[in-house]
PDB file of C-alpha atoms in Angstrom:
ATOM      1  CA  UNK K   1     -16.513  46.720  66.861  1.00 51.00           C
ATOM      2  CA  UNK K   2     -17.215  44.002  64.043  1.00 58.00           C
ATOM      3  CA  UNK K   3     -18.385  45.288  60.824  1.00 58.00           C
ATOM      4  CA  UNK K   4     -19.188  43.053  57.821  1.00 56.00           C
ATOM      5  CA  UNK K   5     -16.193  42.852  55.120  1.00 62.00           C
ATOM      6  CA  UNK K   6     -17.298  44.411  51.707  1.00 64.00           C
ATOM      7  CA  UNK K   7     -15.840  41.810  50.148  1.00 83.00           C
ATOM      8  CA  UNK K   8     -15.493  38.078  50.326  1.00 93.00           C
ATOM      9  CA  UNK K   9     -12.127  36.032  50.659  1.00 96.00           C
ATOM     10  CA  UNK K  10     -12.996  33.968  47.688  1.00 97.00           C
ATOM     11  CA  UNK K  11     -13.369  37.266  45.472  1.00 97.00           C
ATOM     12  CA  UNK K  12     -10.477  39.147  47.207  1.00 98.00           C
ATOM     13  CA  UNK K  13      -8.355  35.481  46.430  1.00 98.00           C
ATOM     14  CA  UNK K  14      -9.699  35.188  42.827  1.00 98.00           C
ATOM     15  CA  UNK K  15      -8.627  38.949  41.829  1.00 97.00           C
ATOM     16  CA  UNK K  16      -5.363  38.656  43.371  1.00 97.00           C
ATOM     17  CA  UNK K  17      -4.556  35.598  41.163  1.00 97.00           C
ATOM     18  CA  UNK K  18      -6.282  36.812  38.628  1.00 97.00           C
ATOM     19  CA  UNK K  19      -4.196  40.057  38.481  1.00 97.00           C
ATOM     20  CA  UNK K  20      -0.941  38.270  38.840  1.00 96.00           C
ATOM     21  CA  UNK K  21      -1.433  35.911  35.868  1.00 97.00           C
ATOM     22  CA  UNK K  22      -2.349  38.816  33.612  1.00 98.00           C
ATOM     23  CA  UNK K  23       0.158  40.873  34.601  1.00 96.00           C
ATOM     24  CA  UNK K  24       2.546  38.107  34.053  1.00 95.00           C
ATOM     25  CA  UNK K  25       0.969  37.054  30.611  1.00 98.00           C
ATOM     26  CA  UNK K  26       1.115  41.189  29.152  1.00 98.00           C
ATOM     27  CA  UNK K  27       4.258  41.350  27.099  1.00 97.00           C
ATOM     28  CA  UNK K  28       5.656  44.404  28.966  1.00 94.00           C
ATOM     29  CA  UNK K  29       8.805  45.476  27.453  1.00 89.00           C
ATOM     30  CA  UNK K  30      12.168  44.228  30.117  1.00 85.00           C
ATOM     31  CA  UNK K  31       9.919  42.008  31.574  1.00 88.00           C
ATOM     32  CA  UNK K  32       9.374  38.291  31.823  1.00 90.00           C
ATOM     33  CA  UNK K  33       6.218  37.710  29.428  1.00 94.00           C
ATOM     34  CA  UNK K  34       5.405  34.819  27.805  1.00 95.00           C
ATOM     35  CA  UNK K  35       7.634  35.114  24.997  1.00 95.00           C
ATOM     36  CA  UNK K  36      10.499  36.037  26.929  1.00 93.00           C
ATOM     37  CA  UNK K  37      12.220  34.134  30.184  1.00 92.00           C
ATOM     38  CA  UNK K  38      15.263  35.518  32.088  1.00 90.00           C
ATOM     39  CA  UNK K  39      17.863  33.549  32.989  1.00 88.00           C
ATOM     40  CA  UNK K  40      16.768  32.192  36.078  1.00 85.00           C
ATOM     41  CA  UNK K  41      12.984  32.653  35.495  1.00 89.00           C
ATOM     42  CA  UNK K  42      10.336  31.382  33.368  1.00 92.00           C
ATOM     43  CA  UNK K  43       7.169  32.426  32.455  1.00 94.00           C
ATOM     44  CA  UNK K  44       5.731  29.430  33.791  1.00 94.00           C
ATOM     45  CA  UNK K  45       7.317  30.534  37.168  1.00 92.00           C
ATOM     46  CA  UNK K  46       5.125  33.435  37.335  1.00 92.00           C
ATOM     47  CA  UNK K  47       2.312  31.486  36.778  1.00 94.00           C
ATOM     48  CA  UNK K  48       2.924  29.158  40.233  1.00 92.00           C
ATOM     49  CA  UNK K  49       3.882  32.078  42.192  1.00 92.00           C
ATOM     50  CA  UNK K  50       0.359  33.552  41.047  1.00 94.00           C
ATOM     51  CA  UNK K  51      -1.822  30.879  41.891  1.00 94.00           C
ATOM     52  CA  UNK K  52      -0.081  30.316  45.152  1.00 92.00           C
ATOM     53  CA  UNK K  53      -1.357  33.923  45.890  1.00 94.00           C
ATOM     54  CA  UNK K  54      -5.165  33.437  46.254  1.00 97.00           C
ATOM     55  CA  UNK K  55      -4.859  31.153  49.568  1.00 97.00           C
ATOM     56  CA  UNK K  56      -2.240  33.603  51.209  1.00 97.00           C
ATOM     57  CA  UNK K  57      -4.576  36.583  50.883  1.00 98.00           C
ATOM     58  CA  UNK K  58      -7.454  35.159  51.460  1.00 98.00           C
ATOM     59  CA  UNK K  59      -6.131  34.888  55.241  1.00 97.00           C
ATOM     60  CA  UNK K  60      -5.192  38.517  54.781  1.00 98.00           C
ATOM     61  CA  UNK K  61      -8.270  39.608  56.621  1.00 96.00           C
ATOM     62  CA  UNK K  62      -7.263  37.778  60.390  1.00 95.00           C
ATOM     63  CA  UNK K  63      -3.298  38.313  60.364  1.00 97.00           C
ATOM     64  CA  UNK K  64      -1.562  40.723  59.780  1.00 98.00           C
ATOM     65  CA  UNK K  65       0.087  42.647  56.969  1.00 99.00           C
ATOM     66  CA  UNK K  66       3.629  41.355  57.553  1.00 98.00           C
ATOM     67  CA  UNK K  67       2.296  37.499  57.916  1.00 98.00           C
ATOM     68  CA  UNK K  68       0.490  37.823  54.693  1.00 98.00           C
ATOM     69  CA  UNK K  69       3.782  38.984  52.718  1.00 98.00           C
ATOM     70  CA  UNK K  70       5.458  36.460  54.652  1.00 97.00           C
ATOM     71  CA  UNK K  71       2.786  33.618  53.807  1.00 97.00           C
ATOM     72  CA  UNK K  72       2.707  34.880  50.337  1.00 96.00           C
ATOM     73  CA  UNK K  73       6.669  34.163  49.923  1.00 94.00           C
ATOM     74  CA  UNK K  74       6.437  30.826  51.484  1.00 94.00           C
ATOM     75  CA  UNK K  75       3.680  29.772  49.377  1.00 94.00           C
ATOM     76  CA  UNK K  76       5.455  30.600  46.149  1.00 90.00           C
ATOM     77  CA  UNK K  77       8.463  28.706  47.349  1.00 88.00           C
ATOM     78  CA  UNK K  78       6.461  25.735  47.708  1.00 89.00           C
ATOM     79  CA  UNK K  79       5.022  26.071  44.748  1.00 86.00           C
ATOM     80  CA  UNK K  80       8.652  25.120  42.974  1.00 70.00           C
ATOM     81  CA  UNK K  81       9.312  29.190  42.024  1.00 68.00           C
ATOM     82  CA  UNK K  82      12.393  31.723  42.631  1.00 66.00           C
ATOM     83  CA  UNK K  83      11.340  35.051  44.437  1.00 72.00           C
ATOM     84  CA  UNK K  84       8.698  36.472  41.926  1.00 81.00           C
ATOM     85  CA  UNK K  85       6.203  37.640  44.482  1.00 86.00           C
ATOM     86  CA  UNK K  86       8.001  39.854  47.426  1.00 90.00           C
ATOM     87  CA  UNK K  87       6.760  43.007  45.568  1.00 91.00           C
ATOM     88  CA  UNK K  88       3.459  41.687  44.504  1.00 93.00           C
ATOM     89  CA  UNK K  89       2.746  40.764  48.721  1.00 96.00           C
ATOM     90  CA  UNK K  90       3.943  44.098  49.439  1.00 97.00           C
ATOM     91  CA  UNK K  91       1.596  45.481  47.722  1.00 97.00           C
ATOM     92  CA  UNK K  92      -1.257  43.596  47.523  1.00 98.00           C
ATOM     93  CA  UNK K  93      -0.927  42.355  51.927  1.00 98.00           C
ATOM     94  CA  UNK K  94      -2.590  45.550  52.837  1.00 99.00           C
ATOM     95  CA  UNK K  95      -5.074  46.355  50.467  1.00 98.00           C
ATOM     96  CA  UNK K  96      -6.263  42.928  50.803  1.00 98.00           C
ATOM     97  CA  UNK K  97      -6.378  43.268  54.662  1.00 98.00           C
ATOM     98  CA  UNK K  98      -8.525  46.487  54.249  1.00 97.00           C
ATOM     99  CA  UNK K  99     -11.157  45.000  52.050  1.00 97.00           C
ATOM    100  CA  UNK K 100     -11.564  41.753  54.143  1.00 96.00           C
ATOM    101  CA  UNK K 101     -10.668  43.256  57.838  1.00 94.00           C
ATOM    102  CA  UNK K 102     -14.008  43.189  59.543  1.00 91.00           C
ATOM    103  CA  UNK K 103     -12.647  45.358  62.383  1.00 90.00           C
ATOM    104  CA  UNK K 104     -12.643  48.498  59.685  1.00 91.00           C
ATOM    105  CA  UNK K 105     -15.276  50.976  59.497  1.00 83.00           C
ATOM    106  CA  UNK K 106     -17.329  50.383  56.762  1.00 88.00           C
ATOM    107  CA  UNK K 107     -15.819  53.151  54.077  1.00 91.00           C
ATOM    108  CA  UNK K 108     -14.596  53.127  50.808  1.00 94.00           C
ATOM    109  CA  UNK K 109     -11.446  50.733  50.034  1.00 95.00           C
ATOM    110  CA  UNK K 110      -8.793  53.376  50.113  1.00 97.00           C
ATOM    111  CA  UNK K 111      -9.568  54.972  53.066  1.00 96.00           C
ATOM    112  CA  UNK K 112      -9.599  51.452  54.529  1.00 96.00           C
ATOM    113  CA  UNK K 113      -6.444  51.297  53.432  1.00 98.00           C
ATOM    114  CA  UNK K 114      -4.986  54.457  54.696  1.00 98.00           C
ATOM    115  CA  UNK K 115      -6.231  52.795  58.356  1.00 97.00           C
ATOM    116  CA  UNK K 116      -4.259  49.312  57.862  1.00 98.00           C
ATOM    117  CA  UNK K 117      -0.947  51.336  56.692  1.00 98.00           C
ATOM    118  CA  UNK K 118      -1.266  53.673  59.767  1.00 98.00           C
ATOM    119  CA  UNK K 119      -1.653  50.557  61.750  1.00 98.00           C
ATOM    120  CA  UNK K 120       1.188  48.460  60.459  1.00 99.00           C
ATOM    121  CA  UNK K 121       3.542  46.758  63.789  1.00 98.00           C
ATOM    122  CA  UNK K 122       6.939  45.999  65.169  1.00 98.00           C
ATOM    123  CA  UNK K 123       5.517  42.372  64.418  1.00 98.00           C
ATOM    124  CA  UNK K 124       4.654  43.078  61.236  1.00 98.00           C
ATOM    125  CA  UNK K 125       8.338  44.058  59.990  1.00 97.00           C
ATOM    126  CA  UNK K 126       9.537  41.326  61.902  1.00 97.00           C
ATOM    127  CA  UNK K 127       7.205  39.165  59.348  1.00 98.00           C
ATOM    128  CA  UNK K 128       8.481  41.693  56.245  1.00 96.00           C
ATOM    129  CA  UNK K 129      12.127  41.070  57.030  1.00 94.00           C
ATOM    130  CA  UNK K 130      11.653  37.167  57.127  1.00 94.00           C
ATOM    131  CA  UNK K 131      10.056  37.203  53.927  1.00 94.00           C
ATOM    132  CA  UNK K 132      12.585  39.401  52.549  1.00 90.00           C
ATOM    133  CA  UNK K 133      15.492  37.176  53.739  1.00 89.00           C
ATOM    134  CA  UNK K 134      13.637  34.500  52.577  1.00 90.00           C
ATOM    135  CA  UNK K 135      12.902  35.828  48.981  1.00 87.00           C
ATOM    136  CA  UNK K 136      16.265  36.672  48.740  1.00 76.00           C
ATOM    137  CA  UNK K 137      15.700  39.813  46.147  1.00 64.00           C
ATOM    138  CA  UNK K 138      18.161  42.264  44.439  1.00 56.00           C
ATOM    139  CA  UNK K 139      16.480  44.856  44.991  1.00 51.00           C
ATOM    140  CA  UNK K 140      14.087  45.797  48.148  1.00 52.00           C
ATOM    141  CA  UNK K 141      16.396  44.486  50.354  1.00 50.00           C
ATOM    142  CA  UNK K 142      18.919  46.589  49.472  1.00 53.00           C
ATOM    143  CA  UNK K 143      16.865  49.667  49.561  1.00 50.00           C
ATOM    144  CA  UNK K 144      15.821  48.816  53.050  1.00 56.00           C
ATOM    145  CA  UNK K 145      18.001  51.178  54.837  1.00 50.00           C
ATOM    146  CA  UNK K 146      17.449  49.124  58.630  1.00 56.00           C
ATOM    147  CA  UNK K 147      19.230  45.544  57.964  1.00 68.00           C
ATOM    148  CA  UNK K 148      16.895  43.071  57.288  1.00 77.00           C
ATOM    149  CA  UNK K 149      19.223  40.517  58.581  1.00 78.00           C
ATOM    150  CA  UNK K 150      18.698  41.688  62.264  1.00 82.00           C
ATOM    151  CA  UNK K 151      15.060  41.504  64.340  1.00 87.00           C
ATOM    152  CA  UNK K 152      13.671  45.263  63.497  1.00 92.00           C
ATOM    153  CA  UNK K 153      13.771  47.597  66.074  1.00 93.00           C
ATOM    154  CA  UNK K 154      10.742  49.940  64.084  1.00 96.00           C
ATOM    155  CA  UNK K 155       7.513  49.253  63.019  1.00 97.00           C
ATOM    156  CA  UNK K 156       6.756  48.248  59.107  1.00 97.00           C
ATOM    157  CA  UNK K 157       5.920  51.885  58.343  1.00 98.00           C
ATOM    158  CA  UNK K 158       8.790  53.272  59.673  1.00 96.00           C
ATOM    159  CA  UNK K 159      11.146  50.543  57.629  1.00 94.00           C
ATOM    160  CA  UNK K 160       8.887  51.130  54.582  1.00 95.00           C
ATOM    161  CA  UNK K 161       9.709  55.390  54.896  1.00 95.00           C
ATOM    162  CA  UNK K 162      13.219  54.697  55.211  1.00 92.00           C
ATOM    163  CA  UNK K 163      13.280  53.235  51.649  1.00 90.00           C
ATOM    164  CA  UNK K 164      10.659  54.992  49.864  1.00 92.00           C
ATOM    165  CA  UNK K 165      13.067  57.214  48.501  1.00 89.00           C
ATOM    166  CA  UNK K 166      14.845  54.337  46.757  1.00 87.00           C
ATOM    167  CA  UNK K 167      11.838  51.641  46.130  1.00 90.00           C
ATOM    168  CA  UNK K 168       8.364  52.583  44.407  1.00 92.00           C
ATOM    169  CA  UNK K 169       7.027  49.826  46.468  1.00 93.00           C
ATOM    170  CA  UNK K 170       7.793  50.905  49.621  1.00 94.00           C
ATOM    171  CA  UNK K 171       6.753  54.344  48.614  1.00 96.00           C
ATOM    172  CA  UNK K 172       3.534  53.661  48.368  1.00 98.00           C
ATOM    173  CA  UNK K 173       2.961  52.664  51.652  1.00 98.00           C
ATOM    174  CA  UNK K 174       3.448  56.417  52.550  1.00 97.00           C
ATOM    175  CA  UNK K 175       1.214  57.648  50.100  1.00 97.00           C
ATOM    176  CA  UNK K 176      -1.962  55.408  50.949  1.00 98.00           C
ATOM    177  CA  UNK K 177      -0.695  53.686  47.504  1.00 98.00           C
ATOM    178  CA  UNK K 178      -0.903  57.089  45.588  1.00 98.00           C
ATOM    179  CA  UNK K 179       0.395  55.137  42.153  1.00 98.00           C
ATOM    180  CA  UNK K 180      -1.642  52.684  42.463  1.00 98.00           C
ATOM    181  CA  UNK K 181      -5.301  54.333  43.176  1.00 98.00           C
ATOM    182  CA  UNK K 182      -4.255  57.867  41.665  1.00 98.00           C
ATOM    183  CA  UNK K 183      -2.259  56.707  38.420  1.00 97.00           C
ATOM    184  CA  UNK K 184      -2.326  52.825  37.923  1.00 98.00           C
ATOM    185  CA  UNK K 185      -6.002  52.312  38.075  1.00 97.00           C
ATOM    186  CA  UNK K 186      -7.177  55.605  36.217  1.00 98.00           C
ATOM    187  CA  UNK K 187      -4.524  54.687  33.185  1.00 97.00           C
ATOM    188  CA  UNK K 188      -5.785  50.783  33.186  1.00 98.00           C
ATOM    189  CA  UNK K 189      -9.298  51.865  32.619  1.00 98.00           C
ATOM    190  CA  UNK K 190      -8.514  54.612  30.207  1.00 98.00           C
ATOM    191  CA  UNK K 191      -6.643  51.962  28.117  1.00 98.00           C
ATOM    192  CA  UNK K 192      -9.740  49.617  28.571  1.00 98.00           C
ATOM    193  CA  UNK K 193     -12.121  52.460  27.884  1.00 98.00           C
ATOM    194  CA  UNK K 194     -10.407  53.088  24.488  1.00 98.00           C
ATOM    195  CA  UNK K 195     -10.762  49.176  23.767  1.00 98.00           C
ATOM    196  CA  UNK K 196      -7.585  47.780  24.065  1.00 98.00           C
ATOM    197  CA  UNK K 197      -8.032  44.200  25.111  1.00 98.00           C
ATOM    198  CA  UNK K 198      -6.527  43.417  28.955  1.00 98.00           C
ATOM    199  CA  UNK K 199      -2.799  42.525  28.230  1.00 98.00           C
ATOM    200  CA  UNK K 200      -2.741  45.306  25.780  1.00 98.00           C
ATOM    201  CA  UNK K 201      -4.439  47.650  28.351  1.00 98.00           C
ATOM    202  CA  UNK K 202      -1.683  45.974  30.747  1.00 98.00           C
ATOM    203  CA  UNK K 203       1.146  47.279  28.565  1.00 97.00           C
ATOM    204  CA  UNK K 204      -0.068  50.682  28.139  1.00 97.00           C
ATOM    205  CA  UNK K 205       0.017  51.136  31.929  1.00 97.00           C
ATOM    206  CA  UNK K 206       3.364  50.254  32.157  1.00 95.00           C
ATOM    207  CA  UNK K 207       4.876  52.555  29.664  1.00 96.00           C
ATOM    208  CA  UNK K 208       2.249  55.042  31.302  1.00 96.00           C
ATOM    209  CA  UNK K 209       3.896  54.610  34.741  1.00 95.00           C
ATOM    210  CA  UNK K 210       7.785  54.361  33.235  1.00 93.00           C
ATOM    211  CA  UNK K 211       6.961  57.487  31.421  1.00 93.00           C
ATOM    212  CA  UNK K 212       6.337  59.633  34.286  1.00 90.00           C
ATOM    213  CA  UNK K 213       8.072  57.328  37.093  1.00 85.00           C
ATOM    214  CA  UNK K 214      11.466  56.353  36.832  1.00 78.00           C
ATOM    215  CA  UNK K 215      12.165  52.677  37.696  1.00 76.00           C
ATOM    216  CA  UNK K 216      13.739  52.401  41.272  1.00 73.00           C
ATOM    217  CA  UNK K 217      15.210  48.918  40.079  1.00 72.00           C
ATOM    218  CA  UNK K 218      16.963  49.887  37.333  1.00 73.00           C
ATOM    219  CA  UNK K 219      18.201  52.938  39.280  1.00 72.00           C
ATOM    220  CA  UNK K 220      19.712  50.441  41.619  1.00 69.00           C
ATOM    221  CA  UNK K 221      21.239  48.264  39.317  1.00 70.00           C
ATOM    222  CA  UNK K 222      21.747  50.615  36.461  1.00 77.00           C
ATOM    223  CA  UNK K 223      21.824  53.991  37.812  1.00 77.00           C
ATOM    224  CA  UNK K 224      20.193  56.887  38.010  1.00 78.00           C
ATOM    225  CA  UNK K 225      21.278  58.123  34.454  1.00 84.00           C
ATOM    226  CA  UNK K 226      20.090  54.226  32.942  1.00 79.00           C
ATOM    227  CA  UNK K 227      16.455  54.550  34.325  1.00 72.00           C
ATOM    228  CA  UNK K 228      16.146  58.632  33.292  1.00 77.00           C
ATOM    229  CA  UNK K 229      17.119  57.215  29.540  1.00 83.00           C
ATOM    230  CA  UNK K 230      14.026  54.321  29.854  1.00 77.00           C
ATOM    231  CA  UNK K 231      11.966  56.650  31.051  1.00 83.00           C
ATOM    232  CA  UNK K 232      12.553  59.077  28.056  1.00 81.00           C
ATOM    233  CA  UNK K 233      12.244  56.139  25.842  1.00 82.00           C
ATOM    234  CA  UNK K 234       8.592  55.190  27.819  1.00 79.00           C
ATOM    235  CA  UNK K 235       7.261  58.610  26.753  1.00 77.00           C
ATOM    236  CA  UNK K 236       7.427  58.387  22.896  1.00 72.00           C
TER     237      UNK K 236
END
């Protein structure tokens, strides 16, 4: 049964981009800000990658969540960028498929949510692991216990469980995006509440999250030991 999307394309496109350039223009301490490139990424490369969002997810609503991260990837690509989207498609690819899905019972955007993540396909981590091969990242793949150089043989969930122990990102596709709904967007709108202007409001969510969530990429990279000492730091 067909039920009309709460929200449009255009809007769900918009706020995606929208979210990526601001997050990208906050000066969030050990990130790449606008005062502050890494080595082989500029700011100016987040700012592609984010505008090449809004097309990708606008489709989000009539494919499904793997083709979205996948389209997302490609996009950024073409716009001239290195991998600066995989975790922004992971996490963005279903929550834009439950607010534009017209399939979904109309009910409030979460528990949309928890119905795309309980739906996700063999087909879809077949999508996932091209865009993850494609993307080329330090990180997720690695924490992706089933290869991601071979055709899956479980469904996007399944891969997604297998790493949530070592990747906040794929953790929250276990949770119904727990950090996200029950943290993230509580802390943003205290911060915005107590009038701190958006990047500001940006920054205090990050050392908000670090504080209480150790980084999973620095645990990989650094250790476990490395990320317990940021997140000590975080929570001054």
């Amino acid at each position: 049964m067909k039920h009309s999307a709460p929200w449009g394309k255009d809007a769900v496109a918009a706020a995606g981009q929208l979210a990526c350039v601001l997050e990208a223009s906050a000066e969030k301490p050990g990130n790449i800000t606008p005062s502050h490139d890494f080595h082989d990424t500029a700011y100016e490369d987040m700012l592609r990658s984010a505008i090449a969002v809004g097309p990708e997810l606008a489709r989000a609503g009539r494919q499904g969540v793997g083709e979205t991260v996948l389209g997302v990837v490609r996009a950024s690509r073409r716009a001239g960028g290195p991998n600066t989207n995989l975790g922004i498609a992971l996490l963005l690819a279903p929550i834009a498929r439950a607010a534009l899905d017209p399939r979904l019972a109309p009910q409030p955007l979460r528990d949309r949510l928890r119905s795309v993540l309980g739906a996700l396909t063999l087909d879809d981590a077949s999508a996932a692991y091209a865009a993850i091969r494609l993307a080329r990242p330090g990180g997720l793949a690695e924490a992706v216990e089933h290869d991601v150089r071979a055709e899956p043989t479980i469904d996007l969930g399944e891969a997604m469980a297998q790493a949530a122990h070592r990747d906040r990102v794929a953790s929250e596709y276990g949770t119904g995006h727990a950090v996200t709904f029950e943290l993230g967007a509580p802390a943003l709108r205290r911060a915005l509440d107590d009038g701190l202007g958006t990047r500001d409001a940006i920054v205090q969510l990050h050392l908000e999250l670090l504080a209480v969530l150790p980084d999973t990429l620095i645990v990989r990279k650094r250790g476990a030991a490395a990320a317990a000492e940021v997140t000590a730091q975080a929570a001054l």
